[in-house]
Amino acid sequence: MRKKKQNSDKNLNMKELLFTMFKIGCIGFGGGTALVPVIESEVVYEKKLIDKDEYTKDVVVANITPGALPVEVAAGVGRKVCGIPGMLLSAVLMGLPGTFLTVLILMLINSSGERILQQILFASVGVTAYIIYMLLMYAKGTFRECREKGMAKSGTVFMFLVFLLTSGKDVFQLFGINRTPVFDIATIDVLCAAFFIIFFTGGRFRWSRIILSTVITVAYCLCVGQMHLISSSKVLFGLRLTMIALSIYGLCNGIEGKISFSWKALKKLVQEELGWTLLLMLLSVPALLCFGNTLRFAVRGLISAVLSFGGGDAYLAVANGMFVNTGMISHDEFYFQIASVANGLPGSILCKILAGVGYILGCQDGGVWCGIFVALCGFACSIAASGGTFSAVVYIYEQFENLRIFQVLQTYMRPIVAGLLLSVSTSMLYQNVNLAGWYGWPKAGMALLTIGVILLNVFWRRRGVVRPLQSVLFSAAASLAMCNVFASIP
């Protein structure tokens, strides 16, 4: 009887898990980092599938792992709730909606595809406003949590420093300032600087290490910032070596706790990697049967996914090198078809771009069905590479997570992510305002529409009158209606 009840609970959890991941995949505008609070709201607070500490660990690992961040977080949640099947299916369903829409619109691009994309963009204004609201709530919750833990000052400093270092370009664009910001540093560089400070100082306040780490970090930021005030590659190389050496020194001198190792954990890793490999092989079989260059495409896709640190823009640069510079597809096909469609749709840019490239290659070689099969192979590469890398990094992280320094890292990771999310919210607001520019509408009107939808969500949240999915649908409907009104005005 107890076994039947356990199986019933597991099946129920699986259904809730998969529906939740698919739903989030459908509204996943704004990039991977933007979905962190959305996923947390659903799986931690709404469905209570995992606890907050488990989720935070998944976010930490996903942020230091190359690949599609929302797919990795979904895989992490899935493996805790329903093991390997939950891990694989969660990752697939998180990336599927955006990938499906990308391929569908590429199929219809010469007929009604542009009209469909336009309506999706109009609805995305409201969904973007909802996600901005969630990002602001995440930052507010982070500040409250830091205050409860007695680290209000340090946590807040981390949060706003990360925001200031990463948001320069978006703030300048939002206010129409035609100048290059001093910083506007890539996410991966900010994370490198933050990890250096944490590892070297050990999370303890010691003046000598605080001053030294601050001087080195400022110099590093001046090297990698948009203005490149320190432009010497030798200086940058020296700073990176120094940061690595001091991080190792700090780790070696501050080891407290126990490094754990078990054959059971290693066996689980092997099983997970086999699962990702089988998923890749299964979804690639149709492409292998109809497209002669499937292996070449798959290898390039896997390599590009593993090299994709730094978000969507960074992946576009990697994919450009892998597929455009090598002559597999043309510049116009990549930027004016695939990238333009993918940027207007929900989901991971990595999954959408690889599927789009696969579709174009397959269509050119064997028609629409071949395009669909090669797109499926590209999608499989993005999921398997992201998930497989995530599983490996999770295994390494879990061996060291009992060390005090990794507990400090986990504590400060939330303020760091909150700072990144504040930067993302600025970028998303600019995207909405920029959409008005594309269609010749008043930018102030689009800004007011976005702010209005955010305030509506604040009102609904305080009154407790609607659930999250209803908020998303109402937000999308409001922006869809208003944007079509704007479009009808001559």
CSV table of C-alpha atoms in Angstrom, one decimal:
chain,number,residue,atom,x,y,z
A,1,MET,CA,0.0,0.0,0.0
A,2,ARG,CA,2.8,2.4,0.9
A,3,LYS,CA,4.7,1.5,-2.3
A,4,LYS,CA,1.6,2.3,-4.4
A,5,LYS,CA,1.2,5.7,-2.6
A,6,GLN,CA,4.9,6.5,-3.2
A,7,ASN,CA,4.5,5.6,-6.9
A,8,SER,CA,1.4,7.8,-7.1
A,9,ASP,CA,3.2,10.7,-5.4
A,10,LYS,CA,6.1,10.3,-7.8
A,11,ASN,CA,3.8,10.3,-10.9
A,12,LEU,CA,2.0,13.4,-9.6
A,13,ASN,CA,5.3,15.1,-9.0
A,14,MET,CA,6.5,14.2,-12.5
A,15,LYS,CA,3.3,15.6,-14.1
A,16,GLU,CA,3.6,18.8,-12.1
A,17,LEU,CA,7.3,19.1,-12.9
A,18,LEU,CA,6.9,18.6,-16.6
A,19,PHE,CA,3.9,20.9,-16.9
A,20,THR,CA,5.8,23.6,-14.9
A,21,MET,CA,8.9,23.4,-17.1
A,22,PHE,CA,6.9,23.5,-20.3
A,23,LYS,CA,4.9,26.5,-19.0
A,24,ILE,CA,8.0,28.4,-18.1
A,25,GLY,CA,9.6,27.5,-21.4
A,26,CYS,CA,6.5,29.2,-23.1
A,27,ILE,CA,7.0,32.5,-21.3
A,28,GLY,CA,10.8,32.5,-21.2
A,29,PHE,CA,11.5,35.9,-22.7
A,30,GLY,CA,14.6,37.9,-21.6
A,31,GLY,CA,17.3,35.2,-21.5
A,32,GLY,CA,18.3,32.5,-19.1
A,33,THR,CA,19.2,34.7,-16.1
A,34,ALA,CA,15.8,36.4,-16.3
A,35,LEU,CA,14.1,33.0,-15.6
A,36,VAL,CA,15.8,32.4,-12.3
A,37,PRO,CA,13.1,34.0,-10.2
A,38,VAL,CA,10.3,32.7,-12.4
A,39,ILE,CA,11.5,29.1,-12.0
A,40,GLU,CA,12.1,29.7,-8.2
A,41,SER,CA,8.5,31.1,-7.8
A,42,GLU,CA,7.0,28.0,-9.5
A,43,VAL,CA,9.1,25.1,-8.1
A,44,VAL,CA,10.0,26.4,-4.7
A,45,TYR,CA,7.0,28.4,-3.5
A,46,GLU,CA,4.1,27.5,-5.8
A,47,LYS,CA,4.6,23.7,-6.3
A,48,LYS,CA,7.0,23.1,-3.5
A,49,LEU,CA,8.9,20.6,-5.5
A,50,ILE,CA,12.3,21.4,-4.0
A,51,ASP,CA,13.5,23.6,-1.2
A,52,LYS,CA,15.2,27.0,-1.5
A,53,ASP,CA,18.7,25.8,-0.7
A,54,GLU,CA,18.6,23.0,-3.3
A,55,TYR,CA,17.4,25.5,-5.9
A,56,THR,CA,20.1,28.0,-5.0
A,57,LYS,CA,22.8,25.3,-5.5
A,58,ASP,CA,21.4,24.6,-9.0
A,59,VAL,CA,21.5,28.3,-9.8
A,60,VAL,CA,25.1,28.6,-8.5
A,61,VAL,CA,26.3,25.6,-10.7
A,62,ALA,CA,24.3,26.8,-13.7
A,63,ASN,CA,26.0,30.2,-13.5
A,64,ILE,CA,29.5,28.8,-13.6
A,65,THR,CA,28.7,26.2,-16.3
A,66,PRO,CA,28.6,26.9,-20.1
A,67,GLY,CA,25.4,26.2,-22.0
A,68,ALA,CA,21.8,27.1,-21.8
A,69,LEU,CA,21.2,28.3,-18.2
A,70,PRO,CA,17.4,27.7,-18.0
A,71,VAL,CA,17.9,24.2,-19.5
A,72,GLU,CA,20.6,23.5,-16.8
A,73,VAL,CA,18.4,24.8,-14.0
A,74,ALA,CA,15.5,22.7,-15.2
A,75,ALA,CA,17.7,19.6,-15.4
A,76,GLY,CA,18.9,20.3,-11.8
A,77,VAL,CA,15.4,20.6,-10.5
A,78,GLY,CA,14.3,17.5,-12.5
A,79,ARG,CA,17.1,15.3,-11.2
A,80,LYS,CA,16.1,16.1,-7.6
A,81,VAL,CA,12.4,15.6,-8.0
A,82,CYS,CA,12.3,12.5,-10.4
A,83,GLY,CA,15.8,11.3,-11.0
A,84,ILE,CA,17.3,10.9,-14.4
A,85,PRO,CA,13.9,10.7,-16.3
A,86,GLY,CA,12.9,13.9,-14.7
A,87,MET,CA,16.2,15.5,-15.4
A,88,LEU,CA,16.1,14.7,-19.2
A,89,LEU,CA,12.4,15.5,-19.7
A,90,SER,CA,12.6,18.8,-17.7
A,91,ALA,CA,15.5,20.0,-19.8
A,92,VAL,CA,13.7,19.0,-23.1
A,93,LEU,CA,10.4,20.7,-22.1
A,94,MET,CA,12.2,23.9,-21.0
A,95,GLY,CA,13.8,24.3,-24.4
A,96,LEU,CA,11.1,22.9,-26.6
A,97,PRO,CA,8.5,25.8,-26.9
A,98,GLY,CA,11.0,28.4,-28.2
A,99,THR,CA,12.7,25.9,-30.5
A,100,PHE,CA,9.4,24.8,-32.0
A,101,LEU,CA,8.3,28.3,-32.6
A,102,THR,CA,11.7,29.2,-34.2
A,103,VAL,CA,11.4,26.3,-36.7
A,104,LEU,CA,7.7,27.0,-37.3
A,105,ILE,CA,8.3,30.7,-38.2
A,106,LEU,CA,11.3,29.8,-40.4
A,107,MET,CA,9.0,27.4,-42.3
A,108,LEU,CA,6.5,30.2,-42.7
A,109,ILE,CA,8.9,33.1,-43.2
A,110,ASN,CA,7.9,33.7,-46.8
A,111,SER,CA,4.2,33.6,-46.2
A,112,SER,CA,2.5,34.4,-42.8
A,113,GLY,CA,5.6,34.0,-40.6
A,114,GLU,CA,6.3,37.7,-40.3
A,115,ARG,CA,2.8,38.4,-39.2
A,116,ILE,CA,2.9,35.6,-36.6
A,117,LEU,CA,6.2,36.9,-35.3
A,118,GLN,CA,4.8,40.4,-35.0
A,119,GLN,CA,1.9,39.2,-32.8
A,120,ILE,CA,4.3,37.2,-30.6
A,121,LEU,CA,6.5,40.3,-30.2
A,122,PHE,CA,3.4,42.3,-29.2
A,123,ALA,CA,2.4,39.7,-26.6
A,124,SER,CA,6.0,39.5,-25.4
A,125,VAL,CA,5.9,43.1,-24.3
A,126,GLY,CA,3.5,42.2,-21.5
A,127,VAL,CA,5.3,38.9,-20.7
A,128,THR,CA,8.6,40.9,-20.5
A,129,ALA,CA,6.9,43.4,-18.1
A,130,TYR,CA,5.8,40.5,-15.9
A,131,ILE,CA,9.3,39.1,-15.9
A,132,ILE,CA,10.7,42.5,-15.0
A,133,TYR,CA,8.3,42.5,-12.0
A,134,MET,CA,9.6,39.1,-11.0
A,135,LEU,CA,13.2,40.3,-11.2
A,136,LEU,CA,12.5,43.2,-9.0
A,137,MET,CA,10.7,41.0,-6.5
A,138,TYR,CA,13.7,38.7,-6.5
A,139,ALA,CA,16.1,41.6,-5.8
A,140,LYS,CA,13.7,42.8,-3.0
A,141,GLY,CA,13.6,39.3,-1.5
A,142,THR,CA,17.4,39.1,-1.7
A,143,PHE,CA,17.8,42.3,0.3
A,144,ARG,CA,15.4,41.0,2.9
A,145,GLU,CA,17.3,37.7,3.2
A,146,CYS,CA,20.6,39.4,3.5
A,147,ARG,CA,19.2,41.6,6.3
A,148,GLU,CA,17.9,38.5,8.1
A,149,LYS,CA,21.3,36.8,7.9
A,150,GLY,CA,23.1,39.9,9.2
A,151,MET,CA,24.9,40.7,6.0
A,152,ALA,CA,22.7,43.5,4.7
A,153,LYS,CA,25.6,45.8,3.9
A,154,SER,CA,27.9,43.3,2.2
A,155,GLY,CA,25.1,41.7,0.3
A,156,THR,CA,23.6,45.0,-0.9
A,157,VAL,CA,27.1,46.2,-1.9
A,158,PHE,CA,27.6,43.0,-4.0
A,159,MET,CA,24.2,43.4,-5.6
A,160,PHE,CA,24.5,47.0,-6.7
A,161,LEU,CA,28.2,46.7,-7.7
A,162,VAL,CA,27.2,43.9,-10.1
A,163,PHE,CA,24.3,45.9,-11.4
A,164,LEU,CA,26.6,49.0,-12.0
A,165,LEU,CA,29.3,46.9,-13.7
A,166,THR,CA,26.9,45.1,-16.1
A,167,SER,CA,24.2,47.6,-16.9
A,168,GLY,CA,26.1,50.5,-18.4
A,169,LYS,CA,25.3,49.9,-22.1
A,170,ASP,CA,21.6,49.3,-21.4
A,171,VAL,CA,21.2,52.4,-19.2
A,172,PHE,CA,22.9,54.6,-21.8
A,173,GLN,CA,20.7,53.2,-24.6
A,174,LEU,CA,17.6,53.6,-22.5
A,175,PHE,CA,18.3,57.3,-21.9
A,176,GLY,CA,19.6,57.9,-25.4
A,177,ILE,CA,23.2,58.6,-24.3
A,178,ASN,CA,25.5,58.1,-27.3
A,179,ARG,CA,28.6,57.4,-25.4
A,180,THR,CA,30.6,54.3,-24.4
A,181,PRO,CA,30.2,53.3,-20.8
A,182,VAL,CA,33.3,52.9,-18.7
A,183,PHE,CA,32.4,49.4,-17.6
A,184,ASP,CA,29.5,47.3,-18.9
A,185,ILE,CA,31.3,44.1,-18.2
A,186,ALA,CA,30.3,40.7,-19.5
A,187,THR,CA,28.6,38.4,-17.0
A,188,ILE,CA,31.5,35.8,-17.1
A,189,ASP,CA,34.0,38.6,-16.2
A,190,VAL,CA,31.9,39.8,-13.3
A,191,LEU,CA,31.6,36.2,-12.0
A,192,CYS,CA,35.4,35.8,-12.3
A,193,ALA,CA,36.0,39.0,-10.3
A,194,ALA,CA,33.4,38.0,-7.7
A,195,PHE,CA,34.8,34.5,-7.3
A,196,PHE,CA,38.3,35.9,-7.0
A,197,ILE,CA,37.2,38.2,-4.1
A,198,ILE,CA,35.3,35.4,-2.3
A,199,PHE,CA,38.1,32.8,-2.7
A,200,PHE,CA,40.9,35.1,-1.8
A,201,THR,CA,39.3,36.8,1.2
A,202,GLY,CA,37.5,33.6,2.3
A,203,GLY,CA,34.4,35.7,3.1
A,204,ARG,CA,36.3,37.3,6.1
A,205,PHE,CA,37.0,41.0,6.6
A,206,ARG,CA,40.7,41.4,6.6
A,207,TRP,CA,42.0,44.8,5.6
A,208,SER,CA,45.1,43.6,3.8
A,209,ARG,CA,43.2,41.1,1.6
A,210,ILE,CA,40.2,43.5,1.1
A,211,ILE,CA,42.5,46.3,-0.2
A,212,LEU,CA,44.6,44.0,-2.4
A,213,SER,CA,41.6,42.3,-3.9
A,214,THR,CA,39.8,45.6,-4.5
A,215,VAL,CA,42.9,47.1,-6.4
A,216,ILE,CA,43.2,44.0,-8.6
A,217,THR,CA,39.5,43.8,-9.3
A,218,VAL,CA,39.3,47.5,-10.3
A,219,ALA,CA,42.3,47.1,-12.6
A,220,TYR,CA,40.7,44.0,-14.1
A,221,CYS,CA,37.4,45.8,-14.7
A,222,LEU,CA,39.2,48.7,-16.4
A,223,CYS,CA,40.8,46.1,-18.7
A,224,VAL,CA,37.6,44.2,-19.7
A,225,GLY,CA,35.2,47.2,-19.6
A,226,GLN,CA,33.7,48.7,-22.7
A,227,MET,CA,36.1,51.6,-22.8
A,228,HIS,CA,39.2,49.4,-22.2
A,229,LEU,CA,40.9,52.2,-20.2
A,230,ILE,CA,43.7,49.7,-19.7
A,231,SER,CA,44.1,48.2,-23.2
A,232,SER,CA,47.2,46.2,-22.7
A,233,SER,CA,46.6,42.4,-23.3
A,234,LYS,CA,49.8,41.7,-21.3
A,235,VAL,CA,48.4,43.5,-18.3
A,236,LEU,CA,45.1,41.7,-18.6
A,237,PHE,CA,46.9,38.3,-18.9
A,238,GLY,CA,49.0,39.2,-15.8
A,239,LEU,CA,46.0,40.2,-13.8
A,240,ARG,CA,44.2,36.9,-14.7
A,241,LEU,CA,47.2,34.9,-13.6
A,242,THR,CA,47.4,36.9,-10.4
A,243,MET,CA,43.7,36.4,-9.7
A,244,ILE,CA,44.0,32.6,-10.2
A,245,ALA,CA,47.2,32.4,-8.1
A,246,LEU,CA,45.7,34.4,-5.2
A,247,SER,CA,42.4,32.5,-5.4
A,248,ILE,CA,44.3,29.2,-5.1
A,249,TYR,CA,46.3,30.7,-2.2
A,250,GLY,CA,43.2,31.8,-0.4
A,251,LEU,CA,41.5,28.4,-0.9
A,252,CYS,CA,44.5,26.5,0.3
A,253,ASN,CA,44.9,28.6,3.4
A,254,GLY,CA,41.3,28.7,4.3
A,255,ILE,CA,40.1,25.1,3.8
A,256,GLU,CA,37.7,24.3,6.6
A,257,GLY,CA,35.4,21.3,6.3
A,258,LYS,CA,35.5,18.0,4.6
A,259,ILE,CA,35.9,17.0,0.9
A,260,SER,CA,33.4,14.2,0.3
A,261,PHE,CA,33.8,11.4,-2.2
A,262,SER,CA,31.7,8.4,-2.9
A,263,TRP,CA,31.5,5.8,-5.6
A,264,LYS,CA,27.7,6.1,-5.5
A,265,ALA,CA,27.9,9.7,-6.6
A,266,LEU,CA,30.4,8.8,-9.4
A,267,LYS,CA,28.1,6.0,-10.5
A,268,LYS,CA,25.2,8.5,-10.6
A,269,LEU,CA,27.3,10.9,-12.8
A,270,VAL,CA,28.1,8.1,-15.3
A,271,GLN,CA,24.4,7.2,-15.5
A,272,GLU,CA,23.4,10.8,-16.1
A,273,GLU,CA,26.0,11.3,-18.8
A,274,LEU,CA,24.8,8.1,-20.4
A,275,GLY,CA,21.3,9.5,-20.3
A,276,TRP,CA,22.3,12.7,-22.1
A,277,THR,CA,24.3,10.7,-24.7
A,278,LEU,CA,21.3,8.4,-25.4
A,279,LEU,CA,19.0,11.4,-25.7
A,280,LEU,CA,21.3,13.0,-28.2
A,281,MET,CA,21.6,9.8,-30.2
A,282,LEU,CA,17.9,9.1,-30.2
A,283,LEU,CA,16.9,12.6,-31.4
A,284,SER,CA,19.7,12.6,-34.0
A,285,VAL,CA,18.7,9.3,-35.8
A,286,PRO,CA,16.2,10.9,-38.3
A,287,ALA,CA,18.8,13.5,-39.3
A,288,LEU,CA,21.5,10.8,-39.8
A,289,LEU,CA,19.2,9.1,-42.2
A,290,CYS,CA,18.5,12.1,-44.4
A,291,PHE,CA,21.4,14.5,-44.1
A,292,GLY,CA,25.0,13.6,-45.0
A,293,ASN,CA,26.6,16.3,-42.9
A,294,THR,CA,24.8,15.4,-39.6
A,295,LEU,CA,28.0,14.4,-37.8
A,296,ARG,CA,29.8,17.5,-38.8
A,297,PHE,CA,26.9,19.7,-37.8
A,298,ALA,CA,26.4,17.9,-34.5
A,299,VAL,CA,30.1,18.1,-33.5
A,300,ARG,CA,30.2,21.8,-34.2
A,301,GLY,CA,26.9,22.3,-32.3
A,302,LEU,CA,28.2,20.4,-29.3
A,303,ILE,CA,31.5,22.4,-29.3
A,304,SER,CA,29.7,25.7,-29.7
A,305,ALA,CA,27.4,24.9,-26.7
A,306,VAL,CA,30.3,24.0,-24.4
A,307,LEU,CA,32.0,27.2,-25.4
A,308,SER,CA,29.0,29.4,-24.7
A,309,PHE,CA,29.8,31.4,-21.6
A,310,GLY,CA,28.2,34.9,-21.2
A,311,GLY,CA,24.6,34.6,-22.4
A,312,GLY,CA,22.8,34.9,-25.8
A,313,ASP,CA,25.0,37.6,-27.4
A,314,ALA,CA,28.1,35.6,-26.6
A,315,TYR,CA,26.6,32.5,-28.1
A,316,LEU,CA,25.8,34.4,-31.3
A,317,ALA,CA,29.5,35.2,-31.6
A,318,VAL,CA,30.5,31.6,-31.1
A,319,ALA,CA,27.9,30.3,-33.5
A,320,ASN,CA,29.0,32.9,-36.1
A,321,GLY,CA,32.5,31.4,-35.9
A,322,MET,CA,31.3,27.8,-36.1
A,323,PHE,CA,28.7,28.1,-38.9
A,324,VAL,CA,29.1,31.4,-40.8
A,325,ASN,CA,32.8,31.8,-40.9
A,326,THR,CA,33.2,28.2,-42.0
A,327,GLY,CA,30.7,28.6,-44.9
A,328,MET,CA,28.1,26.2,-43.6
A,329,ILE,CA,25.4,28.9,-43.8
A,330,SER,CA,25.5,32.5,-45.2
A,331,HIS,CA,25.7,35.7,-43.1
A,332,ASP,CA,22.2,36.8,-44.2
A,333,GLU,CA,20.6,33.4,-43.4
A,334,PHE,CA,22.2,33.5,-39.9
A,335,TYR,CA,21.5,37.1,-38.9
A,336,PHE,CA,18.5,38.1,-41.0
A,337,GLN,CA,16.5,34.9,-40.6
A,338,ILE,CA,17.7,32.7,-37.7
A,339,ALA,CA,18.9,35.3,-35.2
A,340,SER,CA,16.1,37.8,-35.9
A,341,VAL,CA,13.4,35.2,-35.4
A,342,ALA,CA,15.2,33.6,-32.3
A,343,ASN,CA,15.6,37.0,-30.6
A,344,GLY,CA,11.8,37.6,-30.6
A,345,LEU,CA,10.8,34.3,-29.1
A,346,PRO,CA,10.9,32.7,-25.6
A,347,GLY,CA,13.5,30.2,-24.5
A,348,SER,CA,17.3,29.8,-24.6
A,349,ILE,CA,19.0,31.5,-27.5
A,350,LEU,CA,21.4,28.5,-27.8
A,351,CYS,CA,18.6,26.0,-28.4
A,352,LYS,CA,16.8,28.3,-30.9
A,353,ILE,CA,19.9,29.1,-32.9
A,354,LEU,CA,21.2,25.6,-33.2
A,355,ALA,CA,17.8,24.3,-34.2
A,356,GLY,CA,17.4,27.2,-36.7
A,357,VAL,CA,20.8,26.5,-38.2
A,358,GLY,CA,19.9,22.8,-38.5
A,359,TYR,CA,16.6,23.7,-40.2
A,360,ILE,CA,18.3,25.9,-42.8
A,361,LEU,CA,21.0,23.3,-43.5
A,362,GLY,CA,18.5,20.4,-43.8
A,363,CYS,CA,16.1,22.4,-46.1
A,364,GLN,CA,18.9,23.2,-48.5
A,365,ASP,CA,19.9,19.6,-48.7
A,366,GLY,CA,16.6,17.6,-48.6
A,367,GLY,CA,13.6,19.8,-48.2
A,368,VAL,CA,11.3,20.7,-45.3
A,369,TRP,CA,11.2,17.4,-43.5
A,370,CYS,CA,15.0,17.0,-43.7
A,371,GLY,CA,15.2,20.5,-42.2
A,372,ILE,CA,12.9,19.5,-39.3
A,373,PHE,CA,15.0,16.4,-38.6
A,374,VAL,CA,18.3,18.3,-38.6
A,375,ALA,CA,16.7,21.0,-36.5
A,376,LEU,CA,15.8,18.3,-34.0
A,377,CYS,CA,19.4,17.2,-34.0
A,378,GLY,CA,20.5,20.8,-33.3
A,379,PHE,CA,18.0,21.0,-30.4
A,380,ALA,CA,19.4,17.7,-29.1
A,381,CYS,CA,22.9,19.0,-29.2
A,382,SER,CA,22.0,22.1,-27.2
A,383,ILE,CA,20.2,20.1,-24.6
A,384,ALA,CA,22.7,17.3,-24.3
A,385,ALA,CA,25.8,19.6,-24.2
A,386,SER,CA,24.2,21.9,-21.6
A,387,GLY,CA,22.8,19.1,-19.5
A,388,GLY,CA,25.9,16.9,-19.7
A,389,THR,CA,28.2,19.7,-18.7
A,390,PHE,CA,25.9,20.7,-15.9
A,391,SER,CA,25.9,17.1,-14.5
A,392,ALA,CA,29.7,17.0,-14.5
A,393,VAL,CA,30.0,20.4,-12.7
A,394,VAL,CA,27.3,19.4,-10.2
A,395,TYR,CA,29.3,16.3,-9.3
A,396,ILE,CA,32.5,18.4,-8.8
A,397,TYR,CA,30.6,21.0,-6.8
A,398,GLU,CA,29.1,18.4,-4.5
A,399,GLN,CA,32.5,17.0,-3.6
A,400,PHE,CA,33.5,20.4,-2.2
A,401,GLU,CA,30.2,21.9,-1.0
A,402,ASN,CA,30.8,21.0,2.6
A,403,LEU,CA,33.9,23.3,2.7
A,404,ARG,CA,33.2,26.6,4.3
A,405,ILE,CA,34.4,28.6,1.3
A,406,PHE,CA,31.8,27.0,-0.9
A,407,GLN,CA,29.1,27.8,1.7
A,408,VAL,CA,30.3,31.4,1.6
A,409,LEU,CA,30.1,31.3,-2.2
A,410,GLN,CA,26.5,30.0,-2.1
A,411,THR,CA,25.6,32.7,0.4
A,412,TYR,CA,26.9,35.5,-1.8
A,413,MET,CA,25.7,34.0,-5.1
A,414,ARG,CA,22.2,35.2,-4.5
A,415,PRO,CA,23.1,38.9,-4.2
A,416,ILE,CA,25.4,38.5,-7.3
A,417,VAL,CA,22.5,36.9,-9.3
A,418,ALA,CA,20.2,39.6,-8.0
A,419,GLY,CA,22.6,42.3,-9.4
A,420,LEU,CA,22.7,40.5,-12.7
A,421,LEU,CA,18.9,40.4,-12.7
A,422,LEU,CA,18.6,44.1,-12.1
A,423,SER,CA,20.8,44.6,-15.1
A,424,VAL,CA,18.7,42.2,-17.1
A,425,SER,CA,15.5,44.1,-16.1
A,426,THR,CA,17.1,47.3,-17.5
A,427,SER,CA,17.9,45.5,-20.8
A,428,MET,CA,14.4,44.1,-21.0
A,429,LEU,CA,12.9,47.5,-20.5
A,430,TYR,CA,15.1,48.9,-23.3
A,431,GLN,CA,14.0,46.0,-25.6
A,432,ASN,CA,10.4,46.9,-25.1
A,433,VAL,CA,11.1,50.6,-25.7
A,434,ASN,CA,13.2,49.7,-28.7
A,435,LEU,CA,10.3,47.7,-30.2
A,436,ALA,CA,8.3,51.0,-30.4
A,437,GLY,CA,11.2,52.5,-32.4
A,438,TRP,CA,11.0,49.6,-34.9
A,439,TYR,CA,7.3,50.4,-35.7
A,440,GLY,CA,7.6,54.2,-35.4
A,441,TRP,CA,5.5,54.5,-32.2
A,442,PRO,CA,6.2,56.9,-29.3
A,443,LYS,CA,8.9,55.3,-27.1
A,444,ALA,CA,7.4,57.0,-24.0
A,445,GLY,CA,4.1,55.3,-24.7
A,446,MET,CA,5.8,51.8,-24.7
A,447,ALA,CA,7.7,52.7,-21.5
A,448,LEU,CA,4.4,53.7,-19.9
A,449,LEU,CA,2.7,50.5,-21.1
A,450,THR,CA,5.5,48.4,-19.6
A,451,ILE,CA,5.4,50.2,-16.3
A,452,GLY,CA,1.6,50.0,-16.2
A,453,VAL,CA,1.7,46.2,-16.6
A,454,ILE,CA,4.4,46.0,-13.9
A,455,LEU,CA,2.1,48.0,-11.5
A,456,LEU,CA,-0.8,45.8,-12.4
A,457,ASN,CA,1.2,42.8,-11.3
A,458,VAL,CA,2.1,44.5,-8.1
A,459,PHE,CA,-1.6,45.2,-7.4
A,460,TRP,CA,-2.6,41.6,-8.3
A,461,ARG,CA,0.2,40.2,-6.0
A,462,ARG,CA,-0.8,42.3,-3.0
A,463,ARG,CA,-4.5,41.5,-3.4
A,464,GLY,CA,-3.7,37.8,-4.1
A,465,VAL,CA,-6.5,37.7,-6.7
A,466,VAL,CA,-4.6,35.9,-9.5
A,467,ARG,CA,-2.2,33.0,-9.8
A,468,PRO,CA,1.2,33.4,-11.7
A,469,LEU,CA,0.0,31.8,-14.9
A,470,GLN,CA,-3.1,34.1,-15.0
A,471,SER,CA,-0.8,37.1,-14.4
A,472,VAL,CA,1.3,36.1,-17.4
A,473,LEU,CA,-1.8,35.6,-19.6
A,474,PHE,CA,-3.4,38.9,-18.5
A,475,SER,CA,-0.1,40.8,-19.1
A,476,ALA,CA,0.4,39.3,-22.5
A,477,ALA,CA,-3.3,40.0,-23.5
A,478,ALA,CA,-3.0,43.6,-22.3
A,479,SER,CA,0.2,44.3,-24.3
A,480,LEU,CA,-1.2,42.4,-27.4
A,481,ALA,CA,-4.3,44.6,-27.4
A,482,MET,CA,-2.5,47.9,-26.8
A,483,CYS,CA,0.2,47.2,-29.4
A,484,ASN,CA,-2.4,46.3,-32.0
A,485,VAL,CA,-4.1,49.6,-31.2
A,486,PHE,CA,-0.7,51.4,-31.7
A,487,ALA,CA,-0.2,49.6,-35.0
A,488,SER,CA,-3.7,50.6,-36.3
A,489,ILE,CA,-3.0,54.3,-35.7
A,490,PRO,CA,-1.7,55.8,-39.0
